[in-house]
mmCIF file of C-alpha atoms in Angstrom:
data_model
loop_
_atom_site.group_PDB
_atom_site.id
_atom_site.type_symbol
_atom_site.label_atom_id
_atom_site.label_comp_id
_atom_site.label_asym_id
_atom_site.label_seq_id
_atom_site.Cartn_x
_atom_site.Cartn_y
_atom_site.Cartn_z
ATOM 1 C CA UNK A 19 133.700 152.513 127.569
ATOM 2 C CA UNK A 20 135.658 149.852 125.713
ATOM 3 C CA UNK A 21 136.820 148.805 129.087
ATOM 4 C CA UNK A 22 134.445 148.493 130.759
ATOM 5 C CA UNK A 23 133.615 144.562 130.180
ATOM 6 C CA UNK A 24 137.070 143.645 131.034
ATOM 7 C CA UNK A 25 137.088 145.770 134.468
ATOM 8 C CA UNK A 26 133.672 144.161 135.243
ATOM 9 C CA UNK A 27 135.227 140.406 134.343
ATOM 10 C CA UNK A 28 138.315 141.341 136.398
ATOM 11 C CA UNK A 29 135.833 142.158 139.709
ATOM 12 C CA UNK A 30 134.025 139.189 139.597
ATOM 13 C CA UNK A 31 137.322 137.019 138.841
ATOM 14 C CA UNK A 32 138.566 138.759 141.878
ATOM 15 C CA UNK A 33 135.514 138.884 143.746
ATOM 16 C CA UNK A 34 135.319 134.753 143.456
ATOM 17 C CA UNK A 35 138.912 134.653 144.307
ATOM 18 C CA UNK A 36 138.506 136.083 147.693
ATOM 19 C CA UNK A 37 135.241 134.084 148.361
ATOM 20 C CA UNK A 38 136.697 130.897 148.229
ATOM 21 C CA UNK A 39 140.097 132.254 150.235
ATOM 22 C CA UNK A 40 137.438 132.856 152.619
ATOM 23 C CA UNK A 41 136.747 129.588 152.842
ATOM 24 C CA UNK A 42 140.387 128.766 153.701
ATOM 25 C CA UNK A 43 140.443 130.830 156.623
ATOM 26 C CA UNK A 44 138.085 129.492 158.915
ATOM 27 C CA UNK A 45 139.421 126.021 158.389
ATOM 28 C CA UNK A 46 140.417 124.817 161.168
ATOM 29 C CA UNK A 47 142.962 121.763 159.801
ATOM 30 C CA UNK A 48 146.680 123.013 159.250
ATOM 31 C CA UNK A 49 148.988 120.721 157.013
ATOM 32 C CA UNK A 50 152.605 120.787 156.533
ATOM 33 C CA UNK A 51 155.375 118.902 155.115
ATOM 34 C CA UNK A 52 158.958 118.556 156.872
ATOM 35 C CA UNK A 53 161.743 117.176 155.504
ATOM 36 C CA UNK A 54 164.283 115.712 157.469
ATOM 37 C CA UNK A 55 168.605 115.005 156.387
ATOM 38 C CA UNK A 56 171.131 113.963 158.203
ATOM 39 C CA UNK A 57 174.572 112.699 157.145
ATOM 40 C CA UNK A 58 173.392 109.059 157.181
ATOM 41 C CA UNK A 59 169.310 109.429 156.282
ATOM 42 C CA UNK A 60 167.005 111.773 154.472
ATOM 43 C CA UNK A 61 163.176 111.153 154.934
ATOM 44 C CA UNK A 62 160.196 113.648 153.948
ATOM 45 C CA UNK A 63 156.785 113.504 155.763
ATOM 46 C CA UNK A 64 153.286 115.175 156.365
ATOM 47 C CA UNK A 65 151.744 116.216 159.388
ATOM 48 C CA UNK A 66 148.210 118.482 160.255
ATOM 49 C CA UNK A 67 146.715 120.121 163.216
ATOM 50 C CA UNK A 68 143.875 121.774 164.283
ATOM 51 C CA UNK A 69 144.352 125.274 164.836
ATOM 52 C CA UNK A 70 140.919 125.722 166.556
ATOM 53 C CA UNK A 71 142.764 125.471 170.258
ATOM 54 C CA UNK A 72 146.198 127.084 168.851
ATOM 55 C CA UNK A 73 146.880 130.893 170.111
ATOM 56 C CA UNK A 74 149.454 132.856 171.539
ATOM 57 C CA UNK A 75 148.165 131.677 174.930
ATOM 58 C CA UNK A 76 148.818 127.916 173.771
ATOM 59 C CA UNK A 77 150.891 127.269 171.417
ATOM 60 C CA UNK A 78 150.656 123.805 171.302
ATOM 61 C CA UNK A 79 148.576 120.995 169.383
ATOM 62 C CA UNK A 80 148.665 117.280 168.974
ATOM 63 C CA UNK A 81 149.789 116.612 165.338
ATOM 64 C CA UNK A 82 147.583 114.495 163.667
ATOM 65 C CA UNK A 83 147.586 112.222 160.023
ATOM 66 C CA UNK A 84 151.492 112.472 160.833
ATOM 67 C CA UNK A 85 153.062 110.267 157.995
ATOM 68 C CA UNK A 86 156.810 110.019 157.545
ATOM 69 C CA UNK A 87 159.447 107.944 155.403
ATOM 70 C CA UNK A 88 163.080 107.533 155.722
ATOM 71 C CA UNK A 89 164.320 107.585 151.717
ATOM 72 C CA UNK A 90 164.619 103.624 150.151
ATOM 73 C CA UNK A 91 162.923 102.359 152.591
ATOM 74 C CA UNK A 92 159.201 101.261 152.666
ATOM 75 C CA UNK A 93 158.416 101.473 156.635
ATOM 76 C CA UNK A 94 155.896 104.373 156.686
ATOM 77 C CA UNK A 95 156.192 105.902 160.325
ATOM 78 C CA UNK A 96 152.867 107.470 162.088
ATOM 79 C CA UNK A 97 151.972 109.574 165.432
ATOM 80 C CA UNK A 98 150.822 106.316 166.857
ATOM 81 C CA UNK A 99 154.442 104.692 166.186
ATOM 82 C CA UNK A 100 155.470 107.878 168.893
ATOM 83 C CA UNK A 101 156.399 106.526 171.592
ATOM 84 C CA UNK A 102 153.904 108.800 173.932
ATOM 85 C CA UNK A 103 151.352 108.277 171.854
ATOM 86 C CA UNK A 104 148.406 109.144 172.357
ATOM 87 C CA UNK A 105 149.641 112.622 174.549
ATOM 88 C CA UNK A 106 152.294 113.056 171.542
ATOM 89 C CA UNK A 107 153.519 114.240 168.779
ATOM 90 C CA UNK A 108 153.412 117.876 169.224
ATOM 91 C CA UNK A 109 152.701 120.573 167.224
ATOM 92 C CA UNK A 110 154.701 124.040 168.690
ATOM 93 C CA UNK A 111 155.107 127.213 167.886
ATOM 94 C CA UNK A 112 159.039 128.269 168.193
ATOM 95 C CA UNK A 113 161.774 130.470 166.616
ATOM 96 C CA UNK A 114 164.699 128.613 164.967
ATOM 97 C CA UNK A 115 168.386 128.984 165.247
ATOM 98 C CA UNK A 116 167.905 131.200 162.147
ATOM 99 C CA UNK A 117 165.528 133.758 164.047
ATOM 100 C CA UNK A 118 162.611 132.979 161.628
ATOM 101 C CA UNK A 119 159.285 132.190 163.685
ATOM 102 C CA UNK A 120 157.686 128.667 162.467
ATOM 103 C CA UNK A 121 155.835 125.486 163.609
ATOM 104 C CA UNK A 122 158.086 122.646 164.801
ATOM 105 C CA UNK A 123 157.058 119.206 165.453
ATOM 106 C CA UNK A 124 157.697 117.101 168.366
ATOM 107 C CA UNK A 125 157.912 113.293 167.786
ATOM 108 C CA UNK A 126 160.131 111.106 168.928
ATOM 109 C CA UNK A 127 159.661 106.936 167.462
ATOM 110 C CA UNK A 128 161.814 103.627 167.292
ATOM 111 C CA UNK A 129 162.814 101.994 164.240
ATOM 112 C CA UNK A 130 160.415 99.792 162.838
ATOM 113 C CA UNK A 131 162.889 97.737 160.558
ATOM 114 C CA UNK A 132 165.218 96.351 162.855
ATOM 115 C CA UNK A 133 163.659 96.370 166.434
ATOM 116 C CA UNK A 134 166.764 94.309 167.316
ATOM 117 C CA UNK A 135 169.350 97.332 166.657
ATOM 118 C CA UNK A 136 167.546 99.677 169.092
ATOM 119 C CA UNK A 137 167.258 103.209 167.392
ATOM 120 C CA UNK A 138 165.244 105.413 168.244
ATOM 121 C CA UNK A 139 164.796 108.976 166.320
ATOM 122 C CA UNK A 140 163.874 111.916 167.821
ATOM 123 C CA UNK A 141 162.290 115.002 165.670
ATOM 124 C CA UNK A 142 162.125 118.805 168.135
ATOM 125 C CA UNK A 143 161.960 121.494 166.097
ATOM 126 C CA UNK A 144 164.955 121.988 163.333
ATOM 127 C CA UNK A 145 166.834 119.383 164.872
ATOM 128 C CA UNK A 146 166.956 115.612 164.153
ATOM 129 C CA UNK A 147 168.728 112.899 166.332
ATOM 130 C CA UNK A 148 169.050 109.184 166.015
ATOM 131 C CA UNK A 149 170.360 107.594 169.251
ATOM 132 C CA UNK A 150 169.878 104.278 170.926
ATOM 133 C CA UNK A 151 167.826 104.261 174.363
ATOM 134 C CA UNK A 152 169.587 101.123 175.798
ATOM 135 C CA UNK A 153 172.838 101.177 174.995
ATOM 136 C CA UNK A 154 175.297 104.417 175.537
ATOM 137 C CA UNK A 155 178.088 103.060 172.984
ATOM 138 C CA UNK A 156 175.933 103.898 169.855
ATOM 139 C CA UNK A 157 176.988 106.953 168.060
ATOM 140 C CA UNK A 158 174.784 109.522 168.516
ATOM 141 C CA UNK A 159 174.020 110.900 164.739
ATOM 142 C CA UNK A 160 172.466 114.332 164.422
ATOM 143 C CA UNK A 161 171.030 116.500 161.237
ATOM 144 C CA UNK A 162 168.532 118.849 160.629
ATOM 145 C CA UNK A 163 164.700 119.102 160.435
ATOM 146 C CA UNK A 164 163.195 122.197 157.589
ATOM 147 C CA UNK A 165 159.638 122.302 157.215
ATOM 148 C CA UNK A 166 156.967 123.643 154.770
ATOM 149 C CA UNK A 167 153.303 124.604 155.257
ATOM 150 C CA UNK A 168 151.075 123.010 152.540
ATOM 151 C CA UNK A 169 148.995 125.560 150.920
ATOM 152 C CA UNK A 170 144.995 124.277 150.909
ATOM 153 C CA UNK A 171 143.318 123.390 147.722
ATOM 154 C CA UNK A 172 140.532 125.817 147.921
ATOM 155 C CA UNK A 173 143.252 128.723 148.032
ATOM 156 C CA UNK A 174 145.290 126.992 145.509
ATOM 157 C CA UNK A 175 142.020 126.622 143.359
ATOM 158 C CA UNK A 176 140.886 130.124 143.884
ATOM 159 C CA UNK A 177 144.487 131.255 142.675
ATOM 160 C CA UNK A 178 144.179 129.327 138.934
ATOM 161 C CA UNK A 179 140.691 130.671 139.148
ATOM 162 C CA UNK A 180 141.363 134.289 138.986
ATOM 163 C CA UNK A 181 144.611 133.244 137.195
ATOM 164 C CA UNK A 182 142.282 131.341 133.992
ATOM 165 C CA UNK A 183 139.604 134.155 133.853
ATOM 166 C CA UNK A 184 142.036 136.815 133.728
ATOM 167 C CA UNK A 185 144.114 135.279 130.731
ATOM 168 C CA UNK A 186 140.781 134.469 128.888
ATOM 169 C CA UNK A 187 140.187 138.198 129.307
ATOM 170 C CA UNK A 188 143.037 139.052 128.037
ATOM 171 C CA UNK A 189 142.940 136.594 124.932
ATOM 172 C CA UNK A 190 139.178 138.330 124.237
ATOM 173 C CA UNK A 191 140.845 141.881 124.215
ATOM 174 C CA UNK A 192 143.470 140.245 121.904
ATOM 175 C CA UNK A 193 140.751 138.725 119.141
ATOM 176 C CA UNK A 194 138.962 142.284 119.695
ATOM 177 C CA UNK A 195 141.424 143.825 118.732
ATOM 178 C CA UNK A 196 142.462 141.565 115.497
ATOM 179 C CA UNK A 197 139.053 141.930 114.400
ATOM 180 C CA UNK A 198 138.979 145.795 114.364
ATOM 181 C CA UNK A 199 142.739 145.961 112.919
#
């Protein structure tokens, strides 16, 4: 019987947990963050998509809110600096070279610094390229693209949720016991 209180605060800190990771589920807005290094530039962005239209059937989605920065430098890059914007960037499902099944991006956008110099970087998948379009004597530079999906607050909420009651519970049975000692 002396357990009883702390099994009925555990089900309803679990039962509140999985209500709002309900919640998450039928959201329909994916978010991720990608990272992209190569042996000249690193850069992190965001990107999200709405999975409403995504299945097995089609895998594919425009990315939207896509927001990306080369490191140092202030020029924030966005899908409507793509250079098919608005039928691009793409969101796609794909396995990479490592055999692990993710989410790739496809986004492809000139340099916004120096529109003299003629780069233009390309993002598909894991891989990352930075050529020039109009001239064939520029370098070709290539690195690598890893990405990250960005859990959503409501889960991350429900998680210190369940996480707070149950160490509150656990500090009660604590005091409990001090008291009876």
């Amino acid at each position: 019987m002396k357990f009883v209180p702390q099994l009925v605060l555990a089900a309803a800190s679990l039962t509140i947990g999985f209500a709002i990771d309900v919640k998450s589920v039928s959201a329909a807005i994916i978010n991720y963050a990608f990272s992209v290094d190569s042996p000249t530039t690193k850069g992190n962005g965001f990107f999200s998509f709405d999975d409403s239209n995504f299945s097995e059937q089609n895998s594919i989605a425009i990315a939207n809110s896509v927001s990306f920065q080369f490191d140092g430098d202030s020029t924030i890059y966005t899908e409507q600096d793509d250079i098919n914007y608005p039928d691009f960037p793409l969101v796609y499902s794909t396995v990479f070279s490592t055999g692990k099944p993710s989410l790739a991006l496809d986004y492809t956008f000139d340099d916004k610094t120096n529109p003299a110099n003629s780069l233009r970087y390309e993002i598909i998948g894991e891989d990352f390229t930075i050529f020039s379009p109009t001239d064939s004597d520029v370098e070709l530079i290539s690195g690598t693209v890893s990405y990250t999906r960005v859990p959503e607050p409501t889960t991350l909420a429900g998680t210190f949720l369940v996480c707070g009651l149950g160490l509150m519970a656990k500090k009660k049975l604590i005091f409990i016991k001090k008291v009876k000692a």
